[in-house]
CSV table of C-alpha atoms in Angstrom, one decimal:
chain,number,residue,atom,x,y,z
L,1,MET,CA,5.1,23.1,1.4
L,2,ILE,CA,3.8,19.9,-0.4
L,3,SER,CA,0.3,20.3,-1.3
L,4,PRO,CA,-2.0,17.6,0.2
L,5,TYR,CA,-3.7,17.5,-3.1
L,6,LYS,CA,-0.8,16.6,-5.2
L,7,THR,CA,0.9,13.9,-3.0
L,8,MET,CA,-0.4,10.5,-3.2
L,9,TRP,CA,-0.9,7.3,-1.2
L,10,LEU,CA,-0.9,4.0,-2.9
L,11,LEU,CA,-3.0,1.3,-1.2
L,12,VAL,CA,-2.4,-2.2,-2.3
L,13,GLY,CA,-5.0,-4.6,-1.5
L,14,PHE,CA,-4.6,-8.2,-2.7
L,15,ASP,CA,-6.2,-11.9,-2.6
L,16,LEU,CA,-3.5,-14.3,-3.3
L,17,PRO,CA,-3.9,-18.1,-3.5
L,18,THR,CA,-2.3,-20.2,-0.3
L,19,ARG,CA,-3.7,-23.7,-1.2
L,20,THR,CA,-0.3,-25.3,-2.1
L,21,LYS,CA,3.2,-24.6,-0.7
L,22,THR,CA,4.2,-22.9,-3.8
L,23,ASP,CA,1.2,-20.5,-3.6
L,24,LYS,CA,2.2,-19.7,0.0
L,25,ARG,CA,5.8,-19.1,-0.9
L,26,LEU,CA,4.8,-16.9,-3.8
L,27,ALA,CA,2.1,-14.9,-1.5
L,28,ALA,CA,5.1,-14.6,1.1
L,29,ASN,CA,7.4,-13.2,-1.6
L,30,PHE,CA,5.0,-10.6,-2.8
L,31,ARG,CA,4.6,-9.2,0.7
L,32,LYS,CA,8.4,-9.2,1.1
L,33,ASP,CA,8.6,-7.4,-2.3
L,34,LEU,CA,6.1,-4.8,-1.3
L,35,LEU,CA,8.0,-4.2,2.0
L,36,LYS,CA,11.4,-3.8,0.0
L,37,LEU,CA,9.7,-1.2,-2.1
L,38,GLY,CA,9.1,0.9,1.0
L,39,PHE,CA,5.5,-0.2,1.5
L,40,THR,CA,4.0,-0.3,5.1
L,41,ARG,CA,1.5,-3.0,6.2
L,42,LEU,CA,-1.8,-1.6,7.3
L,43,GLN,CA,-3.6,-5.0,7.5
L,44,PHE,CA,-2.5,-8.5,6.4
L,45,SER,CA,-3.5,-8.0,2.8
L,46,LEU,CA,-3.3,-4.1,2.4
L,47,TYR,CA,-0.3,-2.4,2.2
L,48,SER,CA,0.4,1.5,1.9
L,49,TYR,CA,3.0,3.8,0.4
L,50,TYR,CA,3.5,7.7,0.5
L,51,ALA,CA,4.6,8.9,-2.8
L,52,HIS,CA,5.6,12.8,-3.3
L,53,SER,CA,4.0,12.6,-6.6
L,54,LYS,CA,1.5,11.1,-9.2
L,55,GLU,CA,4.5,10.2,-11.3
L,56,LYS,CA,6.3,8.4,-8.5
L,57,ALA,CA,2.9,6.5,-7.8
L,58,ASP,CA,2.6,5.6,-11.3
L,59,SER,CA,6.0,4.1,-11.3
L,60,LEU,CA,5.5,2.1,-8.4
L,61,ALA,CA,2.4,0.8,-9.9
L,62,SER,CA,4.1,-0.5,-12.9
L,63,LEU,CA,6.8,-2.4,-10.6
L,64,ILE,CA,4.0,-4.0,-8.8
L,65,GLU,CA,2.4,-5.0,-11.8
L,66,GLY,CA,5.4,-7.1,-12.8
L,67,LEU,CA,5.2,-8.9,-9.2
L,68,VAL,CA,1.8,-10.0,-9.3
L,69,PRO,CA,2.0,-13.8,-8.7
L,70,GLN,CA,-0.1,-16.0,-11.5
L,71,ASN,CA,-3.8,-16.5,-10.2
L,72,GLY,CA,-3.3,-13.5,-7.7
L,73,HIS,CA,-5.5,-10.5,-7.7
L,74,ILE,CA,-4.1,-7.2,-6.9
L,75,THR,CA,-6.0,-3.8,-6.6
L,76,ILE,CA,-4.0,-0.6,-6.4
L,77,PHE,CA,-5.9,2.5,-5.0
L,78,PHE,CA,-4.4,6.0,-5.5
L,79,LEU,CA,-5.5,8.6,-2.9
L,80,THR,CA,-4.4,12.1,-2.4
L,81,ASP,CA,-2.7,12.6,0.9
L,82,ARG,CA,-5.8,14.9,2.0
L,83,GLN,CA,-8.3,11.9,1.1
L,84,PHE,CA,-6.0,9.5,3.0
L,85,ALA,CA,-6.2,11.8,6.0
L,86,MET,CA,-9.7,11.4,6.2
L,87,SER,CA,-9.5,7.6,7.0
L,88,LYS,CA,-10.7,6.4,10.3
L,89,ASP,CA,-9.6,3.3,12.0
L,90,TYR,CA,-12.2,1.5,14.6
L,91,TYR,CA,-10.8,-1.3,17.0
L,92,GLY,CA,-13.4,-3.2,19.1
L,93,GLY,CA,-15.9,-0.7,18.6
L,94,LEU,CA,-14.0,2.2,19.8
L,95,LYS,CA,-13.1,5.0,17.5
L,96,ILE,CA,-9.5,6.2,17.6
L,97,GLU,CA,-7.6,9.0,15.7
L,98,SER,CA,-6.1,7.4,12.5
L,99,THR,CA,-2.4,7.6,12.4
L,100,ALA,CA,-0.7,7.4,9.0
L,101,PRO,CA,1.9,4.9,8.3
L,102,GLU,CA,5.4,5.8,8.7
L,103,GLN,CA,6.5,7.7,5.6
L,104,GLY,CA,9.9,6.9,3.9
L,105,LEU,CA,12.6,9.2,4.0
L,106,LEU,CA,11.9,12.1,1.7
L,107,LEU,CA,14.7,13.9,0.0
L,108,PHE,CA,14.0,17.3,-1.6
């Protein structure tokens, strides 16, 4: 069994300029790039990815670094699976159980 203390979640949060058509295109392309890498959209500017190891998480972070649009601000959070499991979502003031985003296919 994989330890929830060793597997990682990457959360990518970002604030990208969207004042011009070029800015909007670059922001849209960044979102598409995250999806191509296997990330799941949690909110408009927050995406998640389940990585089976810290090494995989670091590798993805390096890839994302090269995708950051000029004038953009990207933050990558590294959470263990155990920490991510403690997340809580609230909708309209009602507490509901948090469901983890779909994990990509894992091959062992």
